[in-house]
Amino acid sequence: MRACGIVCLVVGAAVSVAGCSQHAEPLSNGADPLEFAASFQKDGVTWTKVPEMTEADVRQLSEYFRRNPSVAENSLVAGDPVVYAAEPKGRRFYWSAATIEGVEWLCIEIGRGPVRMIDGRGDPFGDAAGHAEGS
C-alpha cells in the first residue's frame, strides 16, 4: 500500500515539474469505466493482475517518467495504476478514464524487452487494441 502512495507522489512531482499540457475531456455521460480482468492473454503471454505495486515497480515507473516526462503529463496518468505481471519479469501498468468519446487507456510495459507505452480507446485487452511506442 505504501508503494502506491509513492507512485502518486512521483507522478505528481513529474507533472508539476513538466507542467500539465494535456487535459482530459469531461467524463462521459454514458461510458462505462474499464473493467480490469483477473488475467488476460496477449501475443501468447498470460498477464495476471496483482493486488498492489511493489517498491521495484515504483522504481521502474519513476525511472520511466524521468526519461519520458511527456508521458507523465498525460492526464490519464493519475492515481495508482492497475498492475499485471507475466513471467519471468514482465509488468504492465494500466490507467484509464471514461471520456465523452468513450474509455481511454494508457499502458506502460516494462521488463520484456524495450519499455513500451501503449494507448488507445475501448478494450485494451483485445487483439487489435492500442497504439504502441517503444523507448
mmCIF file with all atom_site columns, C-alpha atoms in Angstrom:
data_model
loop_
_atom_site.group_PDB
_atom_site.id
_atom_site.type_symbol
_atom_site.label_atom_id
_atom_site.label_alt_id
_atom_site.label_comp_id
_atom_site.label_asym_id
_atom_site.label_entity_id
_atom_site.label_seq_id
_atom_site.pdbx_PDB_ins_code
_atom_site.Cartn_x
_atom_site.Cartn_y
_atom_site.Cartn_z
_atom_site.occupancy
_atom_site.B_iso_or_equiv
_atom_site.pdbx_formal_charge
_atom_site.auth_seq_id
_atom_site.auth_comp_id
_atom_site.auth_asym_id
_atom_site.auth_atom_id
_atom_site.pdbx_PDB_model_num
ATOM 1   C CA . MET A 1 1   ? 0.000   0.000   0.000   1.00 0.00 ? 1   MET A CA 1
ATOM 2   C CA . ARG A 1 2   ? 2.880   2.370   0.806   1.00 0.00 ? 2   ARG A CA 1
ATOM 3   C CA . ALA A 1 3   ? 4.295   1.847   -2.695  1.00 0.00 ? 3   ALA A CA 1
ATOM 4   C CA . CYS A 1 4   ? 1.039   3.041   -4.266  1.00 0.00 ? 4   CYS A CA 1
ATOM 5   C CA . GLY A 1 5   ? 1.226   6.342   -2.414  1.00 0.00 ? 5   GLY A CA 1
ATOM 6   C CA . ILE A 1 6   ? 4.798   6.779   -3.569  1.00 0.00 ? 6   ILE A CA 1
ATOM 7   C CA . VAL A 1 7   ? 3.751   6.466   -7.222  1.00 0.00 ? 7   VAL A CA 1
ATOM 8   C CA . CYS A 1 8   ? 1.193   9.240   -6.717  1.00 0.00 ? 8   CYS A CA 1
ATOM 9   C CA . LEU A 1 9   ? 3.953   11.428  -5.316  1.00 0.00 ? 9   LEU A CA 1
ATOM 10  C CA . VAL A 1 10  ? 6.352   10.556  -8.150  1.00 0.00 ? 10  VAL A CA 1
ATOM 11  C CA . VAL A 1 11  ? 3.745   11.125  -10.856 1.00 0.00 ? 11  VAL A CA 1
ATOM 12  C CA . GLY A 1 12  ? 2.563   14.308  -9.156  1.00 0.00 ? 12  GLY A CA 1
ATOM 13  C CA . ALA A 1 13  ? 6.099   15.626  -8.940  1.00 0.00 ? 13  ALA A CA 1
ATOM 14  C CA . ALA A 1 14  ? 6.769   14.786  -12.588 1.00 0.00 ? 14  ALA A CA 1
ATOM 15  C CA . VAL A 1 15  ? 3.587   16.525  -13.675 1.00 0.00 ? 15  VAL A CA 1
ATOM 16  C CA . SER A 1 16  ? 4.256   19.617  -11.576 1.00 0.00 ? 16  SER A CA 1
ATOM 17  C CA . VAL A 1 17  ? 7.818   19.870  -12.892 1.00 0.00 ? 17  VAL A CA 1
ATOM 18  C CA . ALA A 1 18  ? 6.843   19.260  -16.515 1.00 0.00 ? 18  ALA A CA 1
ATOM 19  C CA . GLY A 1 19  ? 3.544   21.151  -16.397 1.00 0.00 ? 19  GLY A CA 1
ATOM 20  C CA . CYS A 1 20  ? 0.158   19.887  -17.494 1.00 0.00 ? 20  CYS A CA 1
ATOM 21  C CA . SER A 1 21  ? -0.210  20.460  -21.191 1.00 0.00 ? 21  SER A CA 1
ATOM 22  C CA . GLN A 1 22  ? -2.826  17.774  -21.822 1.00 0.00 ? 22  GLN A CA 1
ATOM 23  C CA . HIS A 1 23  ? -6.238  17.819  -20.197 1.00 0.00 ? 23  HIS A CA 1
ATOM 24  C CA . ALA A 1 24  ? -8.776  15.011  -20.178 1.00 0.00 ? 24  ALA A CA 1
ATOM 25  C CA . GLU A 1 25  ? -12.118 15.631  -21.759 1.00 0.00 ? 25  GLU A CA 1
ATOM 26  C CA . PRO A 1 26  ? -15.014 15.741  -19.291 1.00 0.00 ? 26  PRO A CA 1
ATOM 27  C CA . LEU A 1 27  ? -16.349 12.426  -18.121 1.00 0.00 ? 27  LEU A CA 1
ATOM 28  C CA . SER A 1 28  ? -18.802 10.809  -20.426 1.00 0.00 ? 28  SER A CA 1
ATOM 29  C CA . ASN A 1 29  ? -22.450 10.756  -19.556 1.00 0.00 ? 29  ASN A CA 1
ATOM 30  C CA . GLY A 1 30  ? -22.760 7.147   -20.713 1.00 0.00 ? 30  GLY A CA 1
ATOM 31  C CA . ALA A 1 31  ? -19.345 5.468   -20.998 1.00 0.00 ? 31  ALA A CA 1
ATOM 32  C CA . ASP A 1 32  ? -18.755 2.599   -18.641 1.00 0.00 ? 32  ASP A CA 1
ATOM 33  C CA . PRO A 1 33  ? -15.482 2.520   -16.713 1.00 0.00 ? 33  PRO A CA 1
ATOM 34  C CA . LEU A 1 34  ? -12.951 -0.031  -17.861 1.00 0.00 ? 34  LEU A CA 1
ATOM 35  C CA . GLU A 1 35  ? -13.333 -3.491  -16.348 1.00 0.00 ? 35  GLU A CA 1
ATOM 36  C CA . PHE A 1 36  ? -9.937  -4.955  -15.432 1.00 0.00 ? 36  PHE A CA 1
ATOM 37  C CA . ALA A 1 37  ? -9.976  -8.748  -15.706 1.00 0.00 ? 37  ALA A CA 1
ATOM 38  C CA . ALA A 1 38  ? -8.117  -11.002 -13.273 1.00 0.00 ? 38  ALA A CA 1
ATOM 39  C CA . SER A 1 39  ? -5.951  -12.132 -16.209 1.00 0.00 ? 39  SER A CA 1
ATOM 40  C CA . PHE A 1 40  ? -5.716  -11.917 -19.992 1.00 0.00 ? 40  PHE A CA 1
ATOM 41  C CA . GLN A 1 41  ? -3.603  -13.278 -22.849 1.00 0.00 ? 41  GLN A CA 1
ATOM 42  C CA . LYS A 1 42  ? -1.808  -11.073 -25.342 1.00 0.00 ? 42  LYS A CA 1
ATOM 43  C CA . ASP A 1 43  ? 0.580   -12.336 -28.029 1.00 0.00 ? 43  ASP A CA 1
ATOM 44  C CA . GLY A 1 44  ? 0.816   -15.739 -26.344 1.00 0.00 ? 44  GLY A CA 1
ATOM 45  C CA . VAL A 1 45  ? 1.676   -14.254 -22.929 1.00 0.00 ? 45  VAL A CA 1
ATOM 46  C CA . THR A 1 46  ? -0.588  -14.584 -19.889 1.00 0.00 ? 46  THR A CA 1
ATOM 47  C CA . TRP A 1 47  ? -0.837  -11.442 -17.766 1.00 0.00 ? 47  TRP A CA 1
ATOM 48  C CA . THR A 1 48  ? -2.196  -11.744 -14.216 1.00 0.00 ? 48  THR A CA 1
ATOM 49  C CA . LYS A 1 49  ? -3.493  -8.844  -12.155 1.00 0.00 ? 49  LYS A CA 1
ATOM 50  C CA . VAL A 1 50  ? -1.511  -8.237  -8.956  1.00 0.00 ? 50  VAL A CA 1
ATOM 51  C CA . PRO A 1 51  ? -3.028  -6.697  -5.817  1.00 0.00 ? 51  PRO A CA 1
ATOM 52  C CA . GLU A 1 52  ? -0.612  -3.787  -5.449  1.00 0.00 ? 52  GLU A CA 1
ATOM 53  C CA . MET A 1 53  ? 2.609   -2.246  -6.661  1.00 0.00 ? 53  MET A CA 1
ATOM 54  C CA . THR A 1 54  ? 5.987   -3.241  -5.255  1.00 0.00 ? 54  THR A CA 1
ATOM 55  C CA . GLU A 1 55  ? 8.931   -0.990  -4.439  1.00 0.00 ? 55  GLU A CA 1
ATOM 56  C CA . ALA A 1 56  ? 10.593  -2.302  -7.632  1.00 0.00 ? 56  ALA A CA 1
ATOM 57  C CA . ASP A 1 57  ? 7.517   -1.222  -9.629  1.00 0.00 ? 57  ASP A CA 1
ATOM 58  C CA . VAL A 1 58  ? 7.762   2.267   -8.155  1.00 0.00 ? 58  VAL A CA 1
ATOM 59  C CA . ARG A 1 59  ? 11.448  2.494   -9.056  1.00 0.00 ? 59  ARG A CA 1
ATOM 60  C CA . GLN A 1 60  ? 10.839  1.304   -12.622 1.00 0.00 ? 60  GLN A CA 1
ATOM 61  C CA . LEU A 1 61  ? 7.958   3.710   -13.218 1.00 0.00 ? 61  LEU A CA 1
ATOM 62  C CA . SER A 1 62  ? 9.867   6.590   -11.637 1.00 0.00 ? 62  SER A CA 1
ATOM 63  C CA . GLU A 1 63  ? 12.782  5.960   -13.994 1.00 0.00 ? 63  GLU A CA 1
ATOM 64  C CA . TYR A 1 64  ? 10.443  5.698   -16.990 1.00 0.00 ? 64  TYR A CA 1
ATOM 65  C CA . PHE A 1 65  ? 8.730   9.007   -16.119 1.00 0.00 ? 65  PHE A CA 1
ATOM 66  C CA . ARG A 1 66  ? 12.105  10.666  -15.563 1.00 0.00 ? 66  ARG A CA 1
ATOM 67  C CA . ARG A 1 67  ? 13.158  9.653   -19.088 1.00 0.00 ? 67  ARG A CA 1
ATOM 68  C CA . ASN A 1 68  ? 9.733   10.343  -20.609 1.00 0.00 ? 68  ASN A CA 1
ATOM 69  C CA . PRO A 1 69  ? 8.286   13.430  -18.907 1.00 0.00 ? 69  PRO A CA 1
ATOM 70  C CA . SER A 1 70  ? 5.698   13.915  -21.656 1.00 0.00 ? 70  SER A CA 1
ATOM 71  C CA . VAL A 1 71  ? 4.027   10.658  -20.592 1.00 0.00 ? 71  VAL A CA 1
ATOM 72  C CA . ALA A 1 72  ? 3.815   11.925  -17.008 1.00 0.00 ? 72  ALA A CA 1
ATOM 73  C CA . GLU A 1 73  ? 1.986   14.987  -18.419 1.00 0.00 ? 73  GLU A CA 1
ATOM 74  C CA . ASN A 1 74  ? -0.760  12.795  -19.869 1.00 0.00 ? 74  ASN A CA 1
ATOM 75  C CA . SER A 1 75  ? -3.980  13.362  -17.950 1.00 0.00 ? 75  SER A CA 1
ATOM 76  C CA . LEU A 1 76  ? -4.672  9.603   -17.926 1.00 0.00 ? 76  LEU A CA 1
ATOM 77  C CA . VAL A 1 77  ? -1.632  9.007   -15.709 1.00 0.00 ? 77  VAL A CA 1
ATOM 78  C CA . ALA A 1 78  ? -3.327  9.976   -12.475 1.00 0.00 ? 78  ALA A CA 1
ATOM 79  C CA . GLY A 1 79  ? -3.582  7.867   -9.350  1.00 0.00 ? 79  GLY A CA 1
ATOM 80  C CA . ASP A 1 80  ? -2.369  4.346   -8.924  1.00 0.00 ? 80  ASP A CA 1
ATOM 81  C CA . PRO A 1 81  ? -2.261  2.091   -11.987 1.00 0.00 ? 81  PRO A CA 1
ATOM 82  C CA . VAL A 1 82  ? -3.760  -1.374  -12.274 1.00 0.00 ? 82  VAL A CA 1
ATOM 83  C CA . VAL A 1 83  ? -0.762  -3.727  -12.407 1.00 0.00 ? 83  VAL A CA 1
ATOM 84  C CA . TYR A 1 84  ? -0.379  -7.013  -14.304 1.00 0.00 ? 84  TYR A CA 1
ATOM 85  C CA . ALA A 1 85  ? 2.563   -9.427  -14.167 1.00 0.00 ? 85  ALA A CA 1
ATOM 86  C CA . ALA A 1 86  ? 3.855   -12.015 -16.654 1.00 0.00 ? 86  ALA A CA 1
ATOM 87  C CA . GLU A 1 87  ? 6.685   -14.478 -16.158 1.00 0.00 ? 87  GLU A CA 1
ATOM 88  C CA . PRO A 1 88  ? 9.566   -14.067 -15.804 1.00 0.00 ? 88  PRO A CA 1
ATOM 89  C CA . LYS A 1 89  ? 9.628   -10.330 -15.011 1.00 0.00 ? 89  LYS A CA 1
ATOM 90  C CA . GLY A 1 90  ? 7.123   -8.531  -17.215 1.00 0.00 ? 90  GLY A CA 1
ATOM 91  C CA . ARG A 1 91  ? 4.950   -5.796  -15.722 1.00 0.00 ? 91  ARG A CA 1
ATOM 92  C CA . ARG A 1 92  ? 2.129   -3.800  -17.293 1.00 0.00 ? 92  ARG A CA 1
ATOM 93  C CA . PHE A 1 93  ? 0.753   -0.656  -15.659 1.00 0.00 ? 93  PHE A CA 1
ATOM 94  C CA . TYR A 1 94  ? -2.694  0.492   -16.842 1.00 0.00 ? 94  TYR A CA 1
ATOM 95  C CA . TRP A 1 95  ? -4.505  3.784   -16.286 1.00 0.00 ? 95  TRP A CA 1
ATOM 96  C CA . SER A 1 96  ? -7.947  4.536   -17.726 1.00 0.00 ? 96  SER A CA 1
ATOM 97  C CA . ALA A 1 97  ? -10.667 7.184   -17.794 1.00 0.00 ? 97  ALA A CA 1
ATOM 98  C CA . ALA A 1 98  ? -14.191 7.419   -19.202 1.00 0.00 ? 98  ALA A CA 1
ATOM 99  C CA . THR A 1 99  ? -14.422 10.422  -21.530 1.00 0.00 ? 99  THR A CA 1
ATOM 100 C CA . ILE A 1 100 ? -17.014 11.846  -23.879 1.00 0.00 ? 100 ILE A CA 1
ATOM 101 C CA . GLU A 1 101 ? -15.514 9.723   -26.676 1.00 0.00 ? 101 GLU A CA 1
ATOM 102 C CA . GLY A 1 102 ? -15.504 6.504   -24.611 1.00 0.00 ? 102 GLY A CA 1
ATOM 103 C CA . VAL A 1 103 ? -12.976 4.812   -22.368 1.00 0.00 ? 103 VAL A CA 1
ATOM 104 C CA . GLU A 1 104 ? -9.377  5.875   -22.961 1.00 0.00 ? 104 GLU A CA 1
ATOM 105 C CA . TRP A 1 105 ? -6.448  3.964   -21.506 1.00 0.00 ? 105 TRP A CA 1
ATOM 106 C CA . LEU A 1 106 ? -2.676  4.002   -21.328 1.00 0.00 ? 106 LEU A CA 1
ATOM 107 C CA . CYS A 1 107 ? -0.316  1.124   -20.526 1.00 0.00 ? 107 CYS A CA 1
ATOM 108 C CA . ILE A 1 108 ? 3.394   1.047   -19.787 1.00 0.00 ? 108 ILE A CA 1
ATOM 109 C CA . GLU A 1 109 ? 5.033   -2.364  -20.258 1.00 0.00 ? 109 GLU A CA 1
ATOM 110 C CA . ILE A 1 110 ? 8.377   -2.966  -18.563 1.00 0.00 ? 110 ILE A CA 1
ATOM 111 C CA . GLY A 1 111 ? 10.629  -6.000  -18.269 1.00 0.00 ? 111 GLY A CA 1
ATOM 112 C CA . ARG A 1 112 ? 10.040  -7.875  -21.523 1.00 0.00 ? 112 ARG A CA 1
ATOM 113 C CA . GLY A 1 113 ? 12.445  -6.165  -23.879 1.00 0.00 ? 113 GLY A CA 1
ATOM 114 C CA . PRO A 1 114 ? 12.359  -2.439  -24.571 1.00 0.00 ? 114 PRO A CA 1
ATOM 115 C CA . VAL A 1 115 ? 9.888   -0.457  -22.459 1.00 0.00 ? 115 VAL A CA 1
ATOM 116 C CA . ARG A 1 116 ? 6.680   0.179   -24.399 1.00 0.00 ? 116 ARG A CA 1
ATOM 117 C CA . MET A 1 117 ? 3.885   2.665   -23.964 1.00 0.00 ? 117 MET A CA 1
ATOM 118 C CA . ILE A 1 118 ? 0.589   1.519   -25.443 1.00 0.00 ? 118 ILE A CA 1
ATOM 119 C CA . ASP A 1 119 ? -2.535  3.670   -25.537 1.00 0.00 ? 119 ASP A CA 1
ATOM 120 C CA . GLY A 1 120 ? -5.970  3.512   -27.051 1.00 0.00 ? 120 GLY A CA 1
ATOM 121 C CA . ARG A 1 121 ? -9.739  3.602   -26.648 1.00 0.00 ? 121 ARG A CA 1
ATOM 122 C CA . GLY A 1 122 ? -12.131 0.822   -25.760 1.00 0.00 ? 122 GLY A CA 1
ATOM 123 C CA . ASP A 1 123 ? -10.919 -2.643  -24.762 1.00 0.00 ? 123 ASP A CA 1
ATOM 124 C CA . PRO A 1 124 ? -7.150  -2.691  -24.067 1.00 0.00 ? 124 PRO A CA 1
ATOM 125 C CA . PHE A 1 125 ? -7.113  -6.485  -23.938 1.00 0.00 ? 125 PHE A CA 1
ATOM 126 C CA . GLY A 1 126 ? -8.425  -7.160  -27.455 1.00 0.00 ? 126 GLY A CA 1
ATOM 127 C CA . ASP A 1 127 ? -6.237  -8.349  -30.323 1.00 0.00 ? 127 ASP A CA 1
ATOM 128 C CA . ALA A 1 128 ? -6.238  -5.033  -32.207 1.00 0.00 ? 128 ALA A CA 1
ATOM 129 C CA . ALA A 1 129 ? -6.133  -2.791  -29.152 1.00 0.00 ? 129 ALA A CA 1
ATOM 130 C CA . GLY A 1 130 ? -3.916  0.213   -28.845 1.00 0.00 ? 130 GLY A CA 1
ATOM 131 C CA . HIS A 1 131 ? -1.044  2.041   -30.433 1.00 0.00 ? 131 HIS A CA 1
ATOM 132 C CA . ALA A 1 132 ? 2.440   1.095   -29.140 1.00 0.00 ? 132 ALA A CA 1
ATOM 133 C CA . GLU A 1 133 ? 5.563   3.185   -28.852 1.00 0.00 ? 133 GLU A CA 1
ATOM 134 C CA . GLY A 1 134 ? 8.913   1.775   -27.706 1.00 0.00 ? 134 GLY A CA 1
ATOM 135 C CA . SER A 1 135 ? 11.605  3.623   -25.838 1.00 0.00 ? 135 SER A CA 1
#
